[in-house]
């Protein structure tokens, strides 16, 4: 048999060392084989080796003897003419080792060290060969799912089957699972699995569907449930939903900013309308969120990350798709074109496809998958096959009160890119009704804050920045003045006078405990800005308020005889000064009938006509009694 050998040498970097590798090509009448090996240039043999794979064992620190050694290329090195997978080589020098060329097998092997025994080479996947940072590349499987995802609410993971039951077939359940790190959007990723939307259509009591959200918020953030399908409430979200329940527009019922509303309170948060129910009884579509001021039930506007369905992307799902079975579901993203593509396989085997370009402003995105039920219900599940992605290096940022309750949402800035050795920055927000107190020392959330600005050291989550705020407290007091007008028997002789109430709000600074008082006769409650000052023109800073003097009404035939006004003015209830500690004022003015002249005729006072008595006065002679 005719046989020829040629040897080419290349330099590859392994860790901090450069290693010489040869490409040995042997041409035999039967064909050609090729391999990439690590060796020096002193001795090369071309003995063929069978293709049976041999497991690798760790290499010792001692120099390798002259026994033939086959090696797999290092992950950082270029791939040779025959694609092979990489194993890590120790940094000990290799002495005059001869290398035998071995055919390549196709079975992948894990990263391992190499000893002097011959080992088979393995093929590098196309995905891995494109990695810029192999330590950030992540392959999630059913076996390691719980190392990378956190389940929330009703969601439960079954490892043997790789299935997350997001909601059981029960009413009023909210569940989700979230990726613990953000996805590097400069790299491609693929999430492959299946979804089970349940077995009930809306007409048969089924709801609500499953939402997939990529967003700029924290990896721990949860979207609002119900009609929002876990997407509404997330910052700058680009989501996709398989919606099995039609919702009309819902006005927010809660009069507060969205960040302070529980993710389970869908009625409080409100939601946008879905596409036509007749055209799309159940459907798949993209959903995005934007920062909006939404009018609530009380007529005022409040901040919301409002979710809006992209009706142009809506595609109807068949009733038959709600068959209680798993349907193939794949989310694929191309990092070069920044195209997000979603495929859903229907019961009849047809594949529905959605595509969307992700703007390049999205550098790293969190992922959460959510489902919920209400008065209607369904068993809703996701079954994982695999998820391959590259972790970005990021931090979370939270804004909480002194009890750890979230009061606002914010974003992290990455001046360079969200990658190892990059930097991050956050900012202190002005939050209406609150004053910044400190960075969390652990007393608010249980974990101390990392620096608000810094350097990213690891792929994945690098920690959480926590800003702690205290609420301005406000004490409200309304003072009323009422004046009663009655007669001496307590009967009303004129309608009561009720003055316009005077309202006081006393605001306490949470840092130095100083107070300021504000007065209004047109508003009874106050909304404070971030400096603790009531908003609007209704409130004026003052310590006192005054009720004007009130003239007593004139009542025919009556006059005032008394009043409980301390000034004791019988013509007027005098001006009254009150403050935030005053109680309601109540005065009583008493009236009595006026005096009228008598109707009897007065006497003429003429001399009496009576005749003087005829009786003779006694002589008053002295007594005849003898002493």
XYZ file of C-alpha atoms in Angstrom:
627
model
C 0.000 0.000 0.000
C 1.238 3.426 -0.804
C 1.461 5.715 2.210
C 2.688 9.276 2.744
C 2.857 11.536 5.782
C 3.049 15.300 6.107
C 3.382 17.277 9.319
C 2.316 20.916 9.881
C 2.945 22.775 13.132
C 0.829 25.485 14.780
C 1.106 27.384 18.054
C -1.921 27.383 20.421
C -2.367 29.118 23.736
C -3.389 27.032 26.749
C -3.901 29.222 29.799
C -0.655 31.203 30.086
C 1.453 28.797 27.970
C 1.945 28.385 24.250
C 1.806 24.813 23.015
C 3.094 23.509 19.701
C 0.708 21.268 17.831
C 1.171 19.327 14.672
C -1.301 18.429 11.986
C -0.390 14.985 10.653
C -1.996 13.991 7.413
C -1.625 10.431 6.238
C -2.644 9.358 2.777
C -3.321 5.649 2.316
C -4.861 3.837 -0.575
C -7.893 3.383 1.690
C -8.326 7.135 2.227
C -7.086 9.937 4.512
C -7.280 10.665 8.244
C -6.374 13.800 10.150
C -5.946 14.842 13.773
C -4.714 17.770 15.818
C -2.268 16.901 18.602
C -0.172 18.642 21.255
C 3.566 17.796 21.128
C 7.033 19.138 20.509
C 8.811 18.883 17.201
C 11.249 16.162 18.083
C 9.415 12.941 17.271
C 6.225 12.152 15.409
C 4.876 8.742 14.490
C 1.919 7.963 12.316
C 0.537 4.844 13.855
C -3.219 4.565 13.258
C -5.363 4.134 16.377
C -8.767 2.514 16.485
C -11.782 4.772 16.810
C -12.968 3.315 20.108
C -13.207 6.244 22.595
C -10.944 6.195 25.629
C -11.831 8.247 28.708
C -9.385 10.905 29.854
C -7.674 10.977 33.247
C -6.030 13.984 34.953
C -2.408 14.698 34.062
C 0.216 14.793 36.786
C 2.514 17.759 37.249
C 5.577 15.747 36.198
C 6.877 15.938 32.617
C 5.216 13.479 30.299
C 7.271 10.447 29.263
C 7.959 9.399 25.712
C 4.878 7.231 25.511
C 2.610 8.146 22.583
C 0.090 10.799 23.584
C -3.011 11.939 21.750
C -4.588 15.180 22.893
C -7.601 17.280 22.174
C -7.174 20.949 21.295
C -7.655 23.627 23.939
C -10.916 25.566 23.801
C -9.097 28.846 23.198
C -7.223 27.480 20.163
C -8.474 27.530 16.584
C -10.127 24.359 15.400
C -8.101 22.216 12.984
C -9.282 20.782 9.682
C -11.126 18.052 11.581
C -13.535 19.666 14.114
C -12.657 18.543 17.629
C -13.725 19.432 21.171
C -11.316 20.814 23.715
C -9.929 19.538 26.990
C -7.821 21.497 29.445
C -4.068 20.728 29.547
C -1.963 21.231 32.669
C 0.702 23.898 32.622
C 3.545 21.408 33.222
C 6.026 21.335 30.315
C 5.775 18.432 27.884
C 9.075 16.593 27.313
C 9.992 15.045 24.006
C 6.681 13.231 23.806
C 5.874 11.563 20.566
C 2.365 12.005 19.275
C 0.294 9.519 17.376
C -2.458 10.733 15.110
C -5.864 9.334 15.936
C -9.086 9.427 13.966
C -11.713 11.786 15.362
C -14.853 10.345 16.904
C -18.085 12.294 17.135
C -18.924 11.836 20.799
C -18.575 15.057 22.883
C -16.578 14.804 26.091
C -16.467 17.101 29.058
C -13.544 19.415 29.685
C -10.793 17.361 31.351
C -7.035 17.145 31.826
C -4.973 14.758 29.682
C -2.432 12.156 30.792
C -0.016 10.043 28.842
C -2.603 7.470 27.814
C -4.061 7.822 24.294
C -7.425 9.605 24.260
C -9.939 10.215 21.530
C -10.634 13.713 20.296
C -14.148 15.164 20.285
C -15.995 17.568 18.020
C -16.580 21.163 19.076
C -20.117 22.396 18.597
C -20.579 25.357 16.301
C -22.069 27.355 19.160
C -19.061 26.869 21.427
C -16.555 27.682 18.718
C -18.075 31.180 18.413
C -17.806 32.035 22.097
C -15.817 35.060 23.105
C -15.874 34.085 26.758
C -16.336 30.365 27.266
C -16.871 30.826 31.018
C -20.061 32.806 30.296
C -21.575 30.218 27.976
C -24.269 28.214 29.713
C -26.118 25.063 28.732
C -29.214 24.485 30.847
C -30.664 20.982 30.873
C -33.404 19.310 32.903
C -30.695 18.040 35.270
C -29.270 21.481 36.136
C -32.384 23.626 35.593
C -32.647 24.547 39.269
C -29.061 25.838 39.255
C -30.054 28.584 36.819
C -33.760 29.260 37.371
C -35.834 30.238 40.408
C -39.492 29.174 40.688
C -42.027 31.575 42.197
C -45.580 31.337 43.481
C -47.448 28.232 42.385
C -44.696 27.111 39.972
C -43.184 23.681 40.780
C -40.341 21.918 38.964
C -40.205 18.171 38.345
C -36.601 17.217 37.584
C -37.154 13.720 36.140
C -39.443 15.066 33.424
C -37.888 18.535 33.125
C -41.356 20.044 33.537
C -42.361 23.234 35.315
C -46.013 23.201 36.332
C -46.557 26.945 36.393
C -50.166 26.693 37.556
C -52.171 23.642 38.511
C -55.696 23.331 37.149
C -56.990 25.423 40.037
C -58.509 28.875 40.482
C -56.597 31.972 41.553
C -53.040 30.740 41.064
C -50.018 32.795 39.992
C -46.704 31.171 39.126
C -43.490 31.911 37.270
C -39.887 30.883 36.849
C -37.073 33.368 36.280
C -33.528 33.096 34.985
C -31.050 34.015 37.726
C -28.708 35.850 35.352
C -29.232 38.090 32.342
C -28.710 37.063 28.735
C -25.920 38.673 26.704
C -27.858 39.990 23.716
C -24.742 40.229 21.547
C -24.693 36.416 21.446
C -27.165 33.926 20.039
C -29.330 31.734 22.242
C -31.916 28.985 21.879
C -34.604 27.936 24.334
C -36.073 24.632 23.226
C -38.968 22.879 24.904
C -42.726 22.353 24.874
C -45.762 24.085 26.341
C -49.035 22.711 27.639
C -51.762 25.351 27.662
C -54.281 23.086 29.363
C -57.455 21.430 28.166
C -60.088 24.180 28.655
C -60.946 26.842 26.106
C -62.326 30.116 27.436
C -65.852 28.935 26.622
C -65.206 25.942 28.854
C -63.758 27.907 31.756
C -60.117 28.055 30.665
C -57.550 30.818 31.376
C -55.163 32.658 31.286
C -52.201 31.509 29.161
C -48.403 31.689 29.377
C -46.203 34.775 28.974
C -42.497 34.881 28.112
C -40.830 38.200 28.952
C -37.373 39.539 28.147
C -36.831 42.803 30.010
C -34.335 45.366 31.347
C -35.325 45.130 35.002
C -33.899 43.007 37.781
C -33.593 39.259 37.402
C -35.811 39.026 40.497
C -38.608 41.226 39.115
C -42.032 39.660 38.599
C -44.597 40.996 36.150
C -48.229 41.591 36.977
C -50.524 38.586 36.637
C -53.989 38.103 35.146
C -54.623 40.101 31.999
C -50.975 41.174 31.944
C -49.761 37.541 31.793
C -46.670 38.384 33.839
C -45.405 40.907 31.269
C -47.072 44.148 32.370
C -45.141 45.825 35.160
C -41.720 44.785 33.817
C -39.394 47.533 32.606
C -38.902 47.900 28.852
C -40.155 44.369 28.289
C -40.254 42.626 24.934
C -42.536 39.703 25.574
C -44.475 37.005 23.838
C -47.698 35.431 25.041
C -49.844 32.427 24.289
C -53.099 33.975 25.474
C -56.083 31.704 26.092
C -58.495 34.242 27.630
C -59.798 37.432 26.029
C -59.592 40.553 28.217
C -61.236 43.912 27.682
C -59.610 47.086 29.013
C -59.391 47.259 32.805
C -59.094 50.635 34.549
C -56.562 50.455 37.418
C -58.377 50.140 40.714
C -55.427 51.092 42.937
C -54.430 54.725 43.341
C -50.668 54.316 43.652
C -47.600 53.888 41.459
C -47.252 50.522 39.764
C -44.020 49.641 41.572
C -45.911 49.513 44.865
C -48.621 47.123 43.642
C -48.275 43.395 44.307
C -47.740 41.292 41.189
C -50.817 39.249 42.140
C -53.105 42.332 42.197
C -54.065 42.459 38.529
C -57.234 44.488 39.087
C -55.304 47.069 41.064
C -52.706 47.376 38.307
C -55.139 47.343 35.384
C -54.493 46.037 31.865
C -54.901 46.903 28.202
C -57.414 45.349 25.836
C -56.767 42.231 23.755
C -57.431 41.913 19.994
C -60.943 41.086 18.811
C -62.387 38.123 20.690
C -64.249 36.857 17.639
C -61.079 36.840 15.539
C -58.682 35.735 18.277
C -60.443 33.702 20.995
C -56.957 32.430 21.857
C -53.793 33.625 20.154
C -50.052 34.185 20.189
C -48.484 37.638 19.839
C -45.657 39.904 20.883
C -46.183 42.286 23.806
C -44.156 45.336 24.834
C -44.207 47.573 27.904
C -43.656 51.324 28.115
C -43.520 53.843 30.946
C -46.915 55.567 31.017
C -49.196 57.601 33.256
C -52.503 55.717 33.362
C -55.772 57.137 34.700
C -57.027 55.103 37.651
C -60.489 54.652 39.091
C -60.170 57.827 41.186
C -59.600 59.919 38.041
C -55.924 60.624 38.726
C -52.959 59.385 36.697
C -50.421 56.945 38.111
C -47.198 55.465 36.745
C -47.392 52.057 35.086
C -45.105 49.925 32.931
C -48.087 49.381 30.654
C -48.241 46.245 28.497
C -49.592 46.632 24.964
C -50.321 43.741 22.618
C -48.859 43.978 19.120
C -52.076 43.220 17.252
C -50.207 43.046 13.933
C -48.299 40.025 15.209
C -51.356 38.181 16.568
C -51.987 34.684 15.191
C -54.974 32.594 16.175
C -54.500 29.347 18.068
C -56.925 26.536 17.299
C -59.317 25.253 19.937
C -57.676 21.878 19.339
C -54.388 23.272 20.674
C -55.920 23.271 24.139
C -55.812 19.498 24.299
C -53.942 19.061 27.571
C -50.822 17.953 25.677
C -47.353 19.382 25.138
C -46.652 21.306 21.938
C -43.155 21.991 20.655
C -42.066 25.541 21.465
C -38.730 27.084 20.457
C -37.371 30.574 21.109
C -34.302 31.298 18.967
C -32.290 34.513 18.874
C -29.576 35.425 16.381
C -27.020 37.728 17.976
C -25.736 38.991 14.636
C -29.052 40.010 13.077
C -30.675 40.547 16.506
C -33.725 38.632 15.296
C -35.923 36.866 17.835
C -37.889 33.987 16.306
C -40.574 31.928 18.028
C -42.036 28.678 16.710
C -45.115 26.931 18.099
C -46.275 23.566 16.758
C -50.036 23.140 16.608
C -51.997 19.938 17.117
C -52.296 19.380 13.363
C -48.509 19.618 12.989
C -48.430 23.062 11.409
C -45.887 25.505 12.825
C -46.764 29.100 13.674
C -43.807 31.485 13.497
C -43.288 34.965 14.916
C -40.201 37.155 14.376
C -39.094 40.468 15.836
C -35.940 42.583 15.657
C -34.548 43.461 19.086
C -33.147 47.035 19.184
C -29.422 47.261 19.873
C -30.138 49.353 22.970
C -30.935 46.075 24.709
C -27.508 44.870 25.867
C -28.537 42.366 28.519
C -32.024 41.072 29.253
C -33.660 39.206 32.094
C -36.051 36.337 31.338
C -39.174 35.270 33.181
C -41.966 32.862 32.204
C -45.356 33.342 33.871
C -48.904 32.012 33.996
C -51.966 32.610 36.134
C -55.561 31.595 36.688
C -58.534 33.429 38.165
C -62.204 32.556 38.056
C -61.240 30.435 35.043
C -58.362 27.974 35.130
C -56.053 25.583 33.294
C -53.102 23.328 33.921
C -50.230 25.338 32.392
C -46.764 23.830 31.971
C -43.395 24.279 30.289
C -41.143 21.305 29.555
C -37.460 22.051 28.993
C -35.318 20.292 26.419
C -32.351 22.661 26.499
C -31.399 26.303 26.850
C -28.054 27.522 25.534
C -27.119 31.149 26.134
C -24.264 33.437 27.149
C -24.480 35.090 30.547
C -23.997 38.842 30.700
C -22.239 40.325 33.721
C -24.823 42.482 35.502
C -26.115 43.810 38.802
C -29.629 44.436 40.107
C -30.827 47.688 41.662
C -33.666 48.088 44.150
C -35.408 51.048 45.760
C -37.108 50.088 49.020
C -38.508 51.603 52.186
C -37.112 50.830 55.622
C -39.140 47.605 55.764
C -37.724 46.340 52.458
C -40.911 46.995 50.459
C -40.306 48.074 46.857
C -41.359 51.665 46.230
C -39.861 52.367 42.789
C -38.098 50.759 39.842
C -34.855 51.795 38.188
C -32.317 50.686 35.608
C -28.588 49.995 35.718
C -26.273 51.742 33.285
C -23.365 49.875 31.669
C -21.076 52.512 30.060
C -19.086 49.913 28.124
C -21.012 46.643 27.996
C -22.430 44.213 30.574
C -19.390 41.967 30.568
C -16.570 40.949 32.898
C -14.215 43.901 33.584
C -16.887 46.324 32.416
C -18.338 48.941 34.754
C -21.823 49.696 36.023
C -23.535 52.697 37.588
C -26.840 53.345 39.323
C -28.510 56.499 40.557
C -30.416 57.734 43.554
C -33.983 58.498 42.489
C -36.316 61.263 43.597
C -39.369 59.358 44.783
C -42.539 61.315 45.642
C -43.373 61.065 49.320
C -39.990 59.554 50.252
C -36.561 60.771 51.291
C -33.334 58.857 50.700
C -31.874 57.582 53.966
C -28.927 55.282 53.193
C -27.556 52.395 51.195
C -28.906 49.231 52.761
C -26.741 47.844 55.551
C -28.900 44.743 55.664
C -31.510 46.177 58.012
C -34.083 46.689 55.239
C -33.732 43.676 52.936
C -31.564 41.352 54.997
C -28.564 41.741 52.689
C -26.207 44.731 52.539
C -26.021 46.703 49.313
C -23.052 46.468 46.996
C -21.443 49.711 45.820
C -23.782 51.876 43.709
C -21.041 52.063 41.052
C -18.308 49.565 40.322
C -16.629 46.949 38.158
C -18.170 43.680 37.009
C -16.001 40.754 38.055
C -17.978 37.641 37.129
C -20.345 36.415 34.434
C -23.928 36.429 35.657
C -25.278 38.202 38.721
C -22.711 40.395 40.493
C -24.989 41.446 43.359
C -27.678 44.001 44.172
C -27.518 47.734 44.818
C -30.154 48.707 47.396
C -31.233 52.296 48.064
C -33.261 52.744 51.260
C -35.849 55.490 51.641
C -38.078 56.583 54.472
C -41.534 57.961 53.908
C -42.441 61.479 54.888
C -45.192 61.002 57.434
C -48.199 63.265 57.371
C -50.773 63.904 60.045
C -54.066 65.276 58.744
C -56.570 67.251 60.786
C -59.844 68.803 59.623
C -61.425 71.473 61.827
C -65.099 72.435 61.478
C -67.028 75.394 62.907
C -70.776 75.129 63.609
C -73.022 77.820 65.149
C -76.497 76.955 66.485
C -79.276 79.541 66.894
C -81.957 78.526 69.447
C -84.542 79.946 71.838
C -84.553 79.531 75.584
C -86.207 76.129 75.245
C -83.495 74.897 72.840
C -85.731 75.073 69.786
C -84.068 76.170 66.549
C -84.986 79.696 65.563
C -82.608 79.901 62.582
C -80.615 77.374 60.511
C -77.173 76.417 61.777
C -74.160 78.098 60.286
C -71.495 75.623 59.055
C -68.233 77.226 57.990
C -65.981 75.846 55.252
C -63.705 73.303 56.988
C -60.034 74.124 57.438
C -57.671 71.229 56.675
C -54.183 70.845 58.095
C -51.385 68.517 56.996
C -48.331 68.287 59.216
C -45.391 66.643 57.418
C -42.510 65.078 59.343
C -39.074 64.753 57.749
C -37.945 61.131 58.315
C -34.280 62.089 58.628
C -34.212 64.982 61.110
C -37.814 64.681 62.377
C -38.500 68.352 61.638
C -42.098 69.252 60.797
C -43.924 71.634 58.505
C -47.636 72.380 58.467
C -49.753 73.181 55.428
C -53.311 74.563 55.328
C -56.096 74.244 52.757
C -59.806 74.958 52.545
C -60.173 73.268 49.140
C -58.379 69.917 49.590
C -58.683 67.361 52.359
C -55.764 65.072 51.445
C -52.286 65.758 50.123
C -49.878 64.050 47.748
C -46.292 64.812 48.714
C -43.454 65.404 46.290
C -39.939 64.058 46.879
C -39.242 66.992 49.244
C -42.286 66.278 51.363
C -44.262 69.266 50.056
C -47.932 68.848 49.078
C -48.353 69.088 45.325
C -50.717 71.521 43.613
C -51.944 74.994 44.538
C -54.425 73.950 47.219
C -51.945 73.848 50.075
C -50.139 76.774 51.680
C -47.486 76.517 54.348
C -48.944 77.972 57.570
C -49.312 77.051 61.203
C -52.813 78.475 61.716
C -56.126 78.918 59.961
C -58.965 81.322 60.693
C -62.744 81.155 60.658
C -64.185 84.565 59.789
C -66.522 86.416 62.140
C -70.220 85.635 61.620
C -73.002 88.150 62.293
C -75.906 86.749 64.280
C -79.031 86.567 62.112
C -81.886 88.972 62.776
C -85.033 87.151 63.848
C -88.306 89.079 64.042
C -89.625 89.374 67.591
C -86.407 87.992 69.135
C -83.199 89.326 70.464
C -79.951 87.606 71.534
C -79.591 87.110 75.241
C -76.457 84.891 75.357
C -73.705 83.110 73.370
C -71.082 80.454 74.121
C -68.500 82.377 72.122
C -65.890 83.301 74.753
C -65.848 86.871 73.430
C -69.503 87.140 74.574
C -70.386 89.477 71.738
C -74.190 89.373 71.391
C -74.110 90.651 67.821
C -71.382 88.462 66.281
C -69.623 85.145 66.660
C -66.106 86.474 66.500
C -63.164 85.373 64.297
C -61.682 82.080 65.482
C -58.039 80.950 65.065
C -57.315 77.205 64.869
C -54.326 74.937 64.192
C -53.538 71.324 63.409
C -54.222 70.310 66.987
C -57.565 72.067 67.299
C -60.857 70.274 67.757
C -64.094 71.189 66.013
C -65.637 74.462 67.169
C -69.299 74.596 68.188
C -71.127 77.673 69.462
C -74.723 78.295 70.550
C -76.452 81.662 70.331
C -79.648 81.932 72.456
C -82.566 84.175 71.543
C -85.485 85.414 73.665
C -88.750 87.087 72.620
C -88.774 90.840 72.656
C -90.879 92.533 75.534
C -94.256 94.065 74.352
C -96.474 96.834 76.140
C -99.476 95.517 78.333
C -103.018 95.728 76.742
C -104.788 96.676 80.185
C -106.160 100.318 80.671
C -104.174 102.148 83.337
C -106.170 103.493 86.489
C -107.328 107.224 86.634
C -105.933 107.511 90.098
C -108.926 109.797 91.195
C -109.579 110.186 94.961
C -111.612 107.413 96.498
C -115.354 108.110 96.859
C -115.572 106.013 99.914
C -117.161 107.816 102.979
C -114.953 108.133 105.997
C -115.754 105.756 108.795
C -118.465 106.923 111.215
C -116.843 105.149 114.025
C -115.906 107.495 116.900
C -112.323 107.183 117.817
C -111.720 106.079 121.344
C -111.275 108.788 123.937
C -108.226 106.978 125.036
C -108.910 108.119 128.607
C -106.518 106.872 131.166
C -107.317 103.638 132.857
C -109.434 103.915 136.024
C -107.504 101.154 137.570
C -105.871 102.220 140.704
C -102.314 101.460 140.994
